[in-house]
CSV table of C-alpha atoms in Angstrom, one decimal:
chain,number,residue,atom,x,y,z
A,1,UNK,CA,31.7,-19.2,-51.9
A,2,UNK,CA,31.6,-22.8,-52.1
A,3,UNK,CA,29.5,-24.8,-54.7
A,4,UNK,CA,26.6,-25.6,-52.3
A,5,UNK,CA,26.6,-21.8,-51.1
A,6,UNK,CA,26.3,-20.7,-54.9
A,7,UNK,CA,23.6,-23.0,-55.5
A,8,UNK,CA,21.7,-22.2,-52.4
A,9,UNK,CA,22.1,-18.6,-53.3
A,10,UNK,CA,20.7,-19.2,-56.7
A,11,UNK,CA,17.8,-21.1,-55.6
A,12,UNK,CA,16.9,-18.4,-53.3
A,13,UNK,CA,17.5,-15.7,-55.9
A,14,UNK,CA,15.3,-17.2,-58.4
A,15,UNK,CA,12.3,-17.2,-55.7
A,16,UNK,CA,13.2,-14.0,-54.0
A,17,UNK,CA,15.2,-11.8,-56.3
A,18,UNK,CA,18.1,-11.2,-53.9
A,19,UNK,CA,20.1,-9.4,-56.4
A,20,UNK,CA,18.0,-6.5,-55.9
A,21,UNK,CA,18.9,-6.5,-52.0
A,22,UNK,CA,22.5,-7.1,-52.9
A,23,UNK,CA,22.7,-4.0,-55.2
A,24,UNK,CA,20.7,-2.1,-52.4
A,25,UNK,CA,22.9,-2.8,-49.9
A,26,UNK,CA,25.9,-2.2,-52.0
A,27,UNK,CA,24.7,1.4,-52.7
A,28,UNK,CA,23.6,2.4,-49.1
A,29,UNK,CA,25.9,4.7,-47.3
A,30,UNK,CA,26.2,6.5,-44.3
A,31,UNK,CA,27.0,10.3,-44.0
A,32,UNK,CA,30.0,11.1,-42.2
A,33,UNK,CA,30.8,14.3,-40.1
A,34,UNK,CA,31.5,15.5,-36.5
A,35,UNK,CA,28.6,14.2,-35.1
A,36,UNK,CA,28.4,10.7,-36.5
A,37,UNK,CA,29.5,9.2,-33.5
A,38,UNK,CA,25.6,9.5,-32.1
A,39,UNK,CA,24.6,7.3,-35.1
A,40,UNK,CA,25.7,4.4,-33.2
A,41,UNK,CA,23.5,4.7,-30.2
A,42,UNK,CA,20.3,3.7,-31.8
A,43,UNK,CA,22.1,0.5,-32.9
A,44,UNK,CA,23.5,-0.1,-29.4
A,45,UNK,CA,19.7,0.4,-28.1
A,46,UNK,CA,18.7,-2.2,-30.4
A,47,UNK,CA,21.4,-4.6,-29.5
A,48,UNK,CA,20.5,-4.3,-26.0
A,49,UNK,CA,16.7,-4.9,-26.8
A,50,UNK,CA,17.7,-8.0,-28.6
A,51,UNK,CA,19.7,-9.1,-25.3
A,52,UNK,CA,16.7,-8.5,-23.4
A,53,UNK,CA,14.6,-10.5,-25.2
A,54,UNK,CA,17.0,-13.2,-25.3
A,55,UNK,CA,17.7,-13.4,-21.6
A,56,UNK,CA,14.2,-12.7,-20.8
A,57,UNK,CA,13.1,-16.0,-22.4
A,58,UNK,CA,15.6,-17.7,-20.6
A,59,UNK,CA,14.3,-16.3,-17.2
A,60,UNK,CA,10.9,-17.5,-18.2
A,61,UNK,CA,11.9,-21.2,-18.1
A,62,UNK,CA,12.0,-20.8,-14.4
A,63,UNK,CA,10.2,-17.8,-13.3
A,64,UNK,CA,6.7,-18.1,-11.5
A,65,UNK,CA,4.6,-14.9,-11.7
A,66,UNK,CA,2.6,-15.4,-8.2
A,67,UNK,CA,3.1,-13.5,-5.1
A,68,UNK,CA,3.4,-16.8,-3.5
A,69,UNK,CA,6.3,-18.0,-5.7
A,70,UNK,CA,7.8,-15.2,-7.6
A,71,UNK,CA,10.4,-14.3,-4.9
A,72,UNK,CA,11.3,-18.0,-4.1
A,73,UNK,CA,11.4,-18.9,-8.0
A,74,UNK,CA,14.3,-16.5,-8.5
A,75,UNK,CA,16.0,-17.3,-5.5
A,76,UNK,CA,16.0,-21.1,-6.8
A,77,UNK,CA,17.1,-19.5,-10.2
A,78,UNK,CA,19.9,-17.7,-8.5
A,79,UNK,CA,21.1,-20.4,-6.2
A,80,UNK,CA,20.4,-23.6,-7.7
A,81,UNK,CA,20.4,-23.2,-11.6
A,82,UNK,CA,23.6,-23.1,-13.1
A,83,UNK,CA,24.3,-19.6,-14.4
A,84,UNK,CA,21.0,-18.7,-13.2
A,85,UNK,CA,22.6,-15.7,-11.2
A,86,UNK,CA,24.5,-14.6,-14.4
A,87,UNK,CA,21.4,-14.8,-16.9
A,88,UNK,CA,19.5,-12.6,-14.3
A,89,UNK,CA,22.2,-10.5,-13.6
A,90,UNK,CA,22.7,-10.0,-17.3
A,91,UNK,CA,18.9,-9.2,-17.8
A,92,UNK,CA,18.9,-6.5,-15.1
A,93,UNK,CA,22.3,-4.6,-16.0
A,94,UNK,CA,21.3,-5.1,-19.9
A,95,UNK,CA,17.7,-3.3,-18.9
A,96,UNK,CA,19.6,-0.2,-17.4
A,97,UNK,CA,22.2,0.0,-20.2
A,98,UNK,CA,19.2,-0.3,-22.8
A,99,UNK,CA,17.4,2.8,-20.9
A,100,UNK,CA,20.8,4.7,-20.7
A,101,UNK,CA,21.5,4.1,-24.3
A,102,UNK,CA,17.9,5.3,-25.4
A,103,UNK,CA,18.2,8.4,-23.1
A,104,UNK,CA,21.5,9.0,-25.1
A,105,UNK,CA,20.1,8.3,-28.6
A,106,UNK,CA,17.2,10.5,-27.6
A,107,UNK,CA,19.2,13.7,-26.5
A,108,UNK,CA,21.6,13.2,-29.3
A,109,UNK,CA,18.5,13.4,-32.0
A,110,UNK,CA,17.3,16.2,-30.3
A,111,UNK,CA,20.6,18.3,-30.1
A,112,UNK,CA,21.5,17.4,-33.6
A,113,UNK,CA,18.1,18.4,-34.6
A,114,UNK,CA,17.3,15.2,-36.2
A,115,UNK,CA,13.7,15.1,-35.7
A,116,UNK,CA,12.8,18.0,-38.1
A,117,UNK,CA,11.1,17.4,-41.6
A,118,UNK,CA,10.7,14.9,-42.9
A,119,UNK,CA,11.6,12.7,-39.9
A,120,UNK,CA,8.7,13.9,-37.3
A,121,UNK,CA,7.2,10.3,-37.2
A,122,UNK,CA,10.7,8.7,-36.6
A,123,UNK,CA,11.1,10.9,-33.6
A,124,UNK,CA,7.3,10.1,-32.5
A,125,UNK,CA,8.0,6.3,-32.6
A,126,UNK,CA,11.2,6.6,-30.8
A,127,UNK,CA,9.5,8.5,-28.1
A,128,UNK,CA,6.6,6.0,-27.9
A,129,UNK,CA,9.4,3.3,-27.8
A,130,UNK,CA,11.1,5.1,-25.0
A,131,UNK,CA,8.0,5.3,-23.0
A,132,UNK,CA,7.3,1.5,-23.4
A,133,UNK,CA,11.0,0.9,-22.3
A,134,UNK,CA,10.2,3.0,-18.9
A,135,UNK,CA,7.0,0.7,-18.8
A,136,UNK,CA,9.3,-2.2,-19.2
A,137,UNK,CA,11.5,-1.2,-16.3
A,138,UNK,CA,8.8,-0.3,-14.2
A,139,UNK,CA,6.8,-3.6,-14.6
A,140,UNK,CA,10.0,-5.8,-14.7
A,141,UNK,CA,11.1,-4.3,-11.2
A,142,UNK,CA,8.3,-5.6,-9.4
A,143,UNK,CA,8.4,-9.3,-10.8
A,144,UNK,CA,11.2,-10.6,-8.1
A,145,UNK,CA,8.5,-9.5,-5.4
A,146,UNK,CA,10.9,-7.8,-3.2
A,147,UNK,CA,10.3,-5.3,-0.6
A,148,UNK,CA,11.9,-2.3,-2.9
A,149,UNK,CA,9.8,-3.5,-5.8
A,150,UNK,CA,6.6,-3.7,-3.7
A,151,UNK,CA,6.8,-0.1,-2.3
A,152,UNK,CA,8.1,1.4,-5.6
A,153,UNK,CA,4.9,0.0,-7.5
A,154,UNK,CA,3.0,1.3,-4.9
A,155,UNK,CA,4.3,4.8,-5.1
A,156,UNK,CA,4.4,4.4,-8.9
A,157,UNK,CA,0.5,3.1,-9.7
A,158,UNK,CA,-0.6,5.8,-6.8
A,159,UNK,CA,1.0,8.6,-8.8
A,160,UNK,CA,-1.1,7.4,-11.8
A,161,UNK,CA,-4.1,7.6,-9.3
A,162,UNK,CA,-3.5,11.2,-8.5
A,163,UNK,CA,-4.2,12.1,-12.2
A,164,UNK,CA,-7.4,13.7,-12.1
A,165,UNK,CA,-10.5,12.1,-13.7
A,166,UNK,CA,-8.9,9.0,-15.3
A,167,UNK,CA,-6.2,8.5,-12.6
A,168,UNK,CA,-8.1,6.2,-10.1
A,169,UNK,CA,-9.8,3.9,-12.6
A,170,UNK,CA,-6.6,3.2,-14.6
A,171,UNK,CA,-4.9,2.9,-11.2
A,172,UNK,CA,-7.2,0.1,-10.2
A,173,UNK,CA,-6.7,-1.2,-13.9
A,174,UNK,CA,-3.0,-1.3,-13.4
A,175,UNK,CA,-3.1,-2.8,-10.1
A,176,UNK,CA,-5.9,-5.3,-10.8
A,177,UNK,CA,-7.7,-4.3,-7.4
A,178,UNK,CA,-7.6,-1.3,-5.0
A,179,UNK,CA,-4.2,-2.5,-3.6
A,180,UNK,CA,-1.0,-3.7,-4.7
A,181,UNK,CA,-1.4,-7.5,-4.5
A,182,UNK,CA,-0.6,-10.7,-6.1
A,183,UNK,CA,-3.1,-9.5,-8.9
A,184,UNK,CA,-0.7,-6.6,-9.7
A,185,UNK,CA,2.1,-9.0,-10.1
A,186,UNK,CA,0.1,-11.1,-12.7
A,187,UNK,CA,-0.8,-8.2,-14.7
A,188,UNK,CA,2.7,-6.8,-14.6
A,189,UNK,CA,4.1,-10.0,-15.8
A,190,UNK,CA,1.6,-10.1,-18.6
A,191,UNK,CA,2.4,-6.4,-19.5
A,192,UNK,CA,6.2,-7.2,-19.1
A,193,UNK,CA,6.3,-10.4,-21.3
A,194,UNK,CA,3.5,-10.0,-23.7
A,195,UNK,CA,1.9,-6.6,-24.2
A,196,UNK,CA,4.9,-4.4,-24.0
A,197,UNK,CA,7.1,-6.6,-26.2
A,198,UNK,CA,4.4,-6.7,-28.7
A,199,UNK,CA,4.0,-3.2,-29.1
A,200,UNK,CA,7.7,-2.3,-28.9
A,201,UNK,CA,8.4,-4.7,-32.0
A,202,UNK,CA,5.5,-3.2,-33.9
A,203,UNK,CA,6.9,0.5,-33.4
A,204,UNK,CA,10.6,-0.6,-33.8
A,205,UNK,CA,9.9,-2.0,-37.0
A,206,UNK,CA,8.3,1.0,-38.3
A,207,UNK,CA,10.9,3.1,-36.7
A,208,UNK,CA,13.6,1.2,-38.5
A,209,UNK,CA,11.7,1.1,-41.9
A,210,UNK,CA,11.4,5.0,-41.6
A,211,UNK,CA,15.1,5.4,-40.9
A,212,UNK,CA,15.7,2.9,-43.9
A,213,UNK,CA,13.5,4.7,-46.1
A,214,UNK,CA,14.5,8.4,-45.6
A,215,UNK,CA,18.5,7.8,-44.6
A,216,UNK,CA,20.2,9.0,-41.6
A,217,UNK,CA,19.6,12.7,-40.9
A,218,UNK,CA,22.6,15.0,-41.3
A,219,UNK,CA,23.3,18.2,-39.3
A,220,UNK,CA,21.9,21.5,-40.7
A,221,UNK,CA,25.3,22.9,-41.8
A,222,UNK,CA,26.3,19.7,-43.5
A,223,UNK,CA,22.6,19.9,-45.5
A,224,UNK,CA,23.5,22.9,-46.8
A,225,UNK,CA,26.4,21.3,-48.9
A,226,UNK,CA,23.9,19.0,-50.6
A,227,UNK,CA,25.1,19.8,-54.1
A,228,UNK,CA,28.9,19.5,-53.1
A,229,UNK,CA,30.4,16.2,-52.5
A,230,UNK,CA,29.0,14.8,-49.6
A,231,UNK,CA,31.4,12.7,-47.2
A,232,UNK,CA,30.1,9.1,-46.6
A,233,UNK,CA,31.2,5.5,-46.0
A,234,UNK,CA,29.6,2.4,-47.2
A,235,UNK,CA,26.8,0.9,-45.1
A,236,UNK,CA,28.1,-2.5,-45.8
A,237,UNK,CA,30.6,-3.7,-44.7
A,238,UNK,CA,32.1,-0.3,-43.2
A,239,UNK,CA,29.2,1.0,-40.9
A,240,UNK,CA,28.2,-2.3,-40.2
A,241,UNK,CA,31.5,-3.7,-38.9
A,242,UNK,CA,31.9,-0.6,-36.7
A,243,UNK,CA,28.5,-1.4,-35.2
A,244,UNK,CA,29.3,-4.9,-34.5
A,245,UNK,CA,32.7,-3.9,-33.1
A,246,UNK,CA,30.7,-1.5,-30.8
A,247,UNK,CA,28.0,-4.3,-29.8
A,248,UNK,CA,31.1,-6.5,-29.0
A,249,UNK,CA,32.3,-3.8,-26.6
A,250,UNK,CA,29.0,-3.3,-25.0
A,251,UNK,CA,28.4,-7.1,-24.6
A,252,UNK,CA,31.7,-7.3,-22.8
A,253,UNK,CA,30.9,-4.3,-20.4
A,254,UNK,CA,27.7,-6.1,-19.8
A,255,UNK,CA,29.5,-9.4,-18.9
A,256,UNK,CA,31.9,-7.4,-16.7
A,257,UNK,CA,29.2,-5.4,-15.0
A,258,UNK,CA,27.0,-8.6,-14.6
A,259,UNK,CA,30.0,-10.9,-13.0
A,260,UNK,CA,31.3,-8.2,-10.9
A,261,UNK,CA,28.5,-6.5,-9.6
A,262,UNK,CA,25.7,-9.0,-9.6
A,263,UNK,CA,22.2,-8.0,-9.2
A,264,UNK,CA,20.9,-8.6,-5.7
A,265,UNK,CA,17.5,-9.9,-4.6
A,266,UNK,CA,16.7,-8.3,-1.4
A,267,UNK,CA,14.0,-9.4,1.1
A,268,UNK,CA,10.7,-10.7,0.1
A,269,UNK,CA,7.8,-8.1,0.0
A,270,UNK,CA,5.7,-8.0,2.9
A,271,UNK,CA,2.5,-5.8,3.0
A,272,UNK,CA,2.6,-5.5,6.8
A,273,UNK,CA,6.0,-3.9,7.2
A,274,UNK,CA,6.9,-0.3,6.9
A,275,UNK,CA,8.8,1.0,4.0
A,276,UNK,CA,12.5,0.4,4.6
A,277,UNK,CA,14.7,3.6,4.9
A,278,UNK,CA,16.7,4.5,2.0
A,279,UNK,CA,14.1,3.4,-0.4
A,280,UNK,CA,14.4,4.8,-4.0
A,281,UNK,CA,13.3,4.1,-7.4
A,282,UNK,CA,15.5,2.9,-10.3
A,283,UNK,CA,18.1,5.8,-11.3
A,284,UNK,CA,16.1,6.9,-14.4
A,285,UNK,CA,13.1,7.8,-12.2
A,286,UNK,CA,15.3,9.4,-9.3
A,287,UNK,CA,15.2,13.0,-10.9
A,288,UNK,CA,11.1,12.6,-11.0
A,289,UNK,CA,11.4,11.3,-7.4
A,290,UNK,CA,13.6,13.9,-6.1
A,291,UNK,CA,11.4,16.6,-7.5
A,292,UNK,CA,8.1,15.1,-5.9
A,293,UNK,CA,9.9,14.9,-2.8
A,294,UNK,CA,10.6,18.5,-2.7
A,295,UNK,CA,7.2,19.6,-3.6
A,296,UNK,CA,5.1,21.2,-0.7
A,297,UNK,CA,2.0,19.1,0.5
A,298,UNK,CA,-0.3,21.9,-1.0
A,299,UNK,CA,0.5,24.8,-3.7
A,300,UNK,CA,-2.7,27.2,-3.3
A,301,UNK,CA,-5.4,24.9,-3.2
A,302,UNK,CA,-3.7,21.9,-5.3
A,303,UNK,CA,-2.1,19.2,-3.5
A,304,UNK,CA,1.6,19.4,-4.2
A,305,UNK,CA,1.8,15.6,-5.8
A,306,UNK,CA,-1.1,16.5,-8.6
A,307,UNK,CA,0.6,19.6,-9.5
A,308,UNK,CA,3.9,17.8,-9.7
A,309,UNK,CA,2.6,14.8,-11.6
A,310,UNK,CA,0.7,17.3,-14.1
A,311,UNK,CA,3.8,19.3,-14.7
A,312,UNK,CA,5.8,16.0,-15.6
A,313,UNK,CA,3.0,15.0,-17.9
A,314,UNK,CA,2.8,18.3,-19.9
A,315,UNK,CA,6.5,18.5,-20.0
A,316,UNK,CA,6.8,14.9,-21.4
A,317,UNK,CA,4.0,15.6,-23.9
A,318,UNK,CA,5.6,18.8,-25.0
A,319,UNK,CA,8.9,17.0,-25.4
A,320,UNK,CA,7.2,14.3,-27.6
A,321,UNK,CA,5.6,16.8,-29.8
A,322,UNK,CA,8.5,18.7,-30.4
A,323,UNK,CA,8.9,18.3,-34.3
A,324,UNK,CA,5.3,19.6,-34.4
A,325,UNK,CA,5.9,23.2,-32.7
A,326,UNK,CA,9.5,23.5,-33.5
A,327,UNK,CA,8.8,25.3,-36.7
A,328,UNK,CA,12.2,27.1,-37.0
A,329,UNK,CA,13.9,24.0,-37.7
A,330,UNK,CA,11.5,23.0,-40.5
A,331,UNK,CA,12.9,25.8,-42.3
A,332,UNK,CA,16.4,25.1,-41.7
A,333,UNK,CA,17.1,27.7,-39.2
A,334,UNK,CA,18.6,27.3,-35.8
A,335,UNK,CA,16.3,27.5,-32.8
A,336,UNK,CA,18.5,29.0,-29.8
A,337,UNK,CA,15.8,29.0,-27.5
A,338,UNK,CA,15.2,25.1,-28.1
A,339,UNK,CA,18.9,24.6,-27.5
A,340,UNK,CA,18.9,26.2,-24.2
A,341,UNK,CA,15.7,24.5,-23.2
A,342,UNK,CA,17.2,21.2,-23.9
A,343,UNK,CA,20.4,22.0,-22.1
A,344,UNK,CA,18.6,23.0,-19.1
A,345,UNK,CA,16.6,19.8,-19.1
A,346,UNK,CA,19.7,17.9,-19.3
A,347,UNK,CA,21.1,19.6,-16.5
A,348,UNK,CA,18.1,19.6,-14.1
A,349,UNK,CA,18.0,15.8,-14.7
A,350,UNK,CA,21.6,15.4,-14.0
A,351,UNK,CA,21.4,17.4,-10.8
A,352,UNK,CA,18.3,15.9,-9.5
A,353,UNK,CA,19.4,12.4,-10.2
A,354,UNK,CA,22.8,13.0,-8.6
A,355,UNK,CA,21.2,14.6,-5.5
A,356,UNK,CA,18.6,11.5,-5.4
A,357,UNK,CA,21.7,9.2,-5.7
A,358,UNK,CA,23.7,10.7,-2.9
A,359,UNK,CA,20.8,11.2,-0.5
B,1,UNK,CA,-24.1,13.7,-60.4
B,2,UNK,CA,-25.7,13.4,-57.0
B,3,UNK,CA,-27.0,16.9,-56.9
B,4,UNK,CA,-28.4,17.9,-53.7
B,5,UNK,CA,-31.4,19.3,-55.0
B,6,UNK,CA,-32.3,15.9,-56.8
B,7,UNK,CA,-32.8,14.1,-53.7
B,8,UNK,CA,-34.7,11.6,-55.0
B,9,UNK,CA,-35.7,7.7,-54.0
B,10,UNK,CA,-32.2,6.2,-54.5
B,11,UNK,CA,-30.5,8.9,-52.5
B,12,UNK,CA,-32.7,8.3,-49.7
B,13,UNK,CA,-32.5,4.6,-49.9
B,14,UNK,CA,-28.7,5.1,-50.0
B,15,UNK,CA,-28.9,7.2,-46.6
B,16,UNK,CA,-30.9,4.5,-45.1
B,17,UNK,CA,-28.5,2.1,-45.9
B,18,UNK,CA,-25.6,4.1,-44.4
B,19,UNK,CA,-27.5,4.9,-41.3
B,20,UNK,CA,-28.3,1.0,-41.0
B,21,UNK,CA,-24.8,-0.2,-42.0
B,22,UNK,CA,-23.0,2.7,-39.9
B,23,UNK,CA,-25.5,2.0,-36.9
B,24,UNK,CA,-24.8,-1.8,-37.3
B,25,UNK,CA,-21.2,-1.4,-37.2
B,26,UNK,CA,-21.3,1.0,-34.2
B,27,UNK,CA,-23.4,-1.5,-32.4
B,28,UNK,CA,-21.1,-4.4,-33.3
B,29,UNK,CA,-18.1,-2.4,-32.1
B,30,UNK,CA,-19.9,-1.7,-29.0
B,31,UNK,CA,-20.8,-5.3,-28.4
B,32,UNK,CA,-17.1,-6.4,-29.0
B,33,UNK,CA,-15.6,-3.6,-26.7
B,34,UNK,CA,-17.9,-4.0,-23.8
B,35,UNK,CA,-16.8,-7.3,-22.8
B,36,UNK,CA,-13.1,-6.2,-23.3
B,37,UNK,CA,-13.2,-3.2,-21.3
B,38,UNK,CA,-15.4,-4.9,-18.6
B,39,UNK,CA,-13.0,-7.9,-18.3
B,40,UNK,CA,-10.0,-5.5,-17.7
B,41,UNK,CA,-11.7,-4.3,-14.8
B,42,UNK,CA,-11.2,-6.4,-11.6
B,43,UNK,CA,-14.1,-7.7,-9.9
B,44,UNK,CA,-14.5,-6.2,-6.1
B,45,UNK,CA,-13.2,-9.2,-3.9
B,46,UNK,CA,-15.8,-10.1,-1.2
B,47,UNK,CA,-13.7,-8.5,1.6
B,48,UNK,CA,-14.1,-9.5,5.3
B,49,UNK,CA,-15.4,-6.2,7.0
B,50,UNK,CA,-13.2,-5.8,9.9
B,51,UNK,CA,-14.5,-3.7,12.6
B,52,UNK,CA,-11.9,-4.4,15.4
B,53,UNK,CA,-8.9,-6.5,16.0
B,54,UNK,CA,-7.1,-7.8,18.9
B,55,UNK,CA,-3.3,-6.8,19.2
B,56,UNK,CA,-2.2,-8.8,22.5
B,57,UNK,CA,-1.6,-8.1,26.0
B,58,UNK,CA,-0.6,-4.6,27.1
B,59,UNK,CA,2.7,-5.8,28.6
B,60,UNK,CA,3.7,-7.2,25.0
B,61,UNK,CA,3.8,-3.8,23.6
B,62,UNK,CA,7.2,-1.9,24.7
B,63,UNK,CA,7.1,1.8,25.8
B,64,UNK,CA,8.2,4.2,23.1
B,65,UNK,CA,7.7,2.0,20.1
B,66,UNK,CA,5.6,1.5,17.2
B,67,UNK,CA,4.0,-1.6,15.8
B,68,UNK,CA,2.2,-2.6,12.5
B,69,UNK,CA,-0.9,-4.4,13.0
B,70,UNK,CA,-2.9,-6.1,10.3
B,71,UNK,CA,-6.4,-4.5,10.4
B,72,UNK,CA,-8.3,-6.6,7.6
B,73,UNK,CA,-5.9,-5.9,4.6
B,74,UNK,CA,-4.9,-2.4,6.0
B,75,UNK,CA,-1.8,-1.8,8.1
B,76,UNK,CA,-2.4,0.2,11.1
B,77,UNK,CA,0.3,1.5,13.3
B,78,UNK,CA,0.1,1.3,17.3
B,79,UNK,CA,2.3,3.7,18.9
B,80,UNK,CA,3.1,3.5,22.6
B,81,UNK,CA,4.8,6.7,23.7
B,82,UNK,CA,7.5,6.9,26.5
B,83,UNK,CA,4.9,7.5,29.2
B,84,UNK,CA,3.0,4.4,28.2
B,85,UNK,CA,0.2,6.1,26.4
B,86,UNK,CA,-1.2,4.2,23.2
B,87,UNK,CA,-2.7,5.9,19.8
B,88,UNK,CA,-2.9,4.0,16.7
B,89,UNK,CA,-3.2,5.3,13.0
B,90,UNK,CA,-3.7,4.1,9.7
B,91,UNK,CA,0.0,3.1,8.7
B,92,UNK,CA,-0.8,4.2,5.0
B,93,UNK,CA,1.0,7.4,4.1
B,94,UNK,CA,-1.4,9.9,2.7
B,95,UNK,CA,1.3,11.0,0.3
B,96,UNK,CA,1.6,8.3,-1.9
B,97,UNK,CA,0.6,4.9,-0.1
B,98,UNK,CA,3.9,4.0,1.4
B,99,UNK,CA,3.8,2.3,4.9
B,100,UNK,CA,5.0,4.5,7.4
B,101,UNK,CA,7.2,3.6,10.9
B,102,UNK,CA,7.8,5.0,14.2
B,103,UNK,CA,11.5,6.5,14.6
B,104,UNK,CA,12.4,6.6,18.0
B,105,UNK,CA,15.2,8.9,17.5
B,106,UNK,CA,12.8,11.7,15.9
B,107,UNK,CA,9.8,10.8,18.2
B,108,UNK,CA,7.5,11.0,15.5
B,109,UNK,CA,6.2,8.9,12.5
B,110,UNK,CA,8.1,8.7,9.3
B,111,UNK,CA,7.6,7.3,5.9
B,112,UNK,CA,10.8,6.5,4.2
B,113,UNK,CA,9.5,7.0,0.6
B,114,UNK,CA,9.7,10.7,0.5
B,115,UNK,CA,10.6,11.6,4.0
B,116,UNK,CA,7.1,12.6,5.1
B,117,UNK,CA,6.8,13.3,8.8
B,118,UNK,CA,3.8,13.1,11.2
B,119,UNK,CA,3.8,13.9,15.0
B,120,UNK,CA,2.4,11.4,17.7
B,121,UNK,CA,-1.0,12.7,17.0
B,122,UNK,CA,-0.8,11.5,13.3
B,123,UNK,CA,-0.7,15.3,12.1
B,124,UNK,CA,1.4,16.1,8.9
B,125,UNK,CA,4.0,18.3,10.2
B,126,UNK,CA,6.9,18.2,7.4
B,127,UNK,CA,7.6,16.8,3.8
B,128,UNK,CA,5.0,16.1,1.2
B,129,UNK,CA,2.0,14.4,3.0
B,130,UNK,CA,-1.1,16.6,2.2
B,131,UNK,CA,-3.4,15.1,5.1
B,132,UNK,CA,-2.9,13.7,8.7
B,133,UNK,CA,-3.2,9.9,9.3
B,134,UNK,CA,-6.5,8.8,10.1
B,135,UNK,CA,-7.0,7.5,13.6
B,136,UNK,CA,-7.9,4.2,15.1
B,137,UNK,CA,-9.3,3.8,18.7
B,138,UNK,CA,-7.2,1.8,21.0
B,139,UNK,CA,-9.2,-0.1,23.5
B,140,UNK,CA,-7.7,-1.8,26.5
B,141,UNK,CA,-10.1,-4.4,28.0
B,142,UNK,CA,-8.6,-6.3,31.2
B,143,UNK,CA,-4.9,-7.2,30.0
B,144,UNK,CA,-5.5,-7.0,26.2
B,145,UNK,CA,-5.4,-4.3,23.6
B,146,UNK,CA,-8.1,-3.9,20.8
B,147,UNK,CA,-8.0,-1.9,18.1
B,148,UNK,CA,-11.2,-0.5,16.3
B,149,UNK,CA,-12.5,1.8,13.7
B,150,UNK,CA,-13.0,5.4,14.6
B,151,UNK,CA,-16.4,6.0,13.4
């Protein structure tokens, strides 16, 4: 360290007691085992979120959030602004990789049973962030005000509307009126750039503090050897460097995708044009889309869509609350049934996503 | 200390204060929340009540075609079948609010969003739509076609 650097460190240390932090960082370690690879996906998700914030702020410099101007402002951004196409393309691709990485992180935590005692709250904050991530995707999709976005938003908000009792008022609240209109765009813009990021950052802080407090979860089998010498690596610098290397790889992947597969803008939304053939939601909603498509119009006396939406709601709730009802894992025992349920969920999502993709 | 049996002056005074302060707090919360909740609810827009619209001359509407017509702020689909007969329906799919279109190749009304199908009488015949499309009246006055609500 140079003399100035040392002096600066000392100045800060006198006021903030940095020595404690350095000792702590020095001692922090990460367990090593056959499932260690999955630890990196939380970090990758975080990295992609940071990219979203960064590129999102850049897009805000040119975007205009109104039904008259939104489409044109992005057209301008992509054709006139230097590298505007790149920033938008990175934002769109990063959004997709962000959701993908969060999905992988969620399923790895599920199958590694890392949500069991004492990490129930970490899982819960993670799930809430996952739902917010879907909210980010859904609200951001509308902002270019193109044809696909317009109908996707109509369908998505209408699905909220079919929920009994609270659905209708909630739909009006989301749309800013009875129909999807400029008012909806204003609201979604507000959700996307203020409400959701605010909530997300609070949850993210809690999530990270808890991971920090409790350390990383280890698989059950490894946990049994608590007394024995555990295999670990130091967090700083070993784990951090590996983390950063992966981030660099992700950034490169993102650049390749954004440059070679630039995101399209499509046609401007027109409330008086029919929904275009081949319309589809984003890939992470495809399995639900395909399922709803297959539901019959009526099941007994209930409308098919109401039943479908309620089933997804209940399934999502059960999934979110899994640490509370999976008692076996708390006691350190395996729960085979849940393992099979998890596998069935993955297979179902994969199959229906592929069917939706090919259709 | 605060034995239930010795409910005396101070106890009642405390209860009284609890009720007043607690009630005050609730009233305060309501006074703060009410405007916020009301603010989130969008006001009813003064919508022009449309009862009929003019589409255009009969000759402008091709046989075996479907056209989306603006009816106030709602889309209506005007179908003219191969034999020249005209019927009109709400173009809003009864499933999840997408806008339907006429498919010549199928000879029916089709919704691209979830593959819902209606016949040319607006009846839901396949896919997820739970109800038929609402019908509108087609009126031909001289050369021109008008649509009106089917009341």
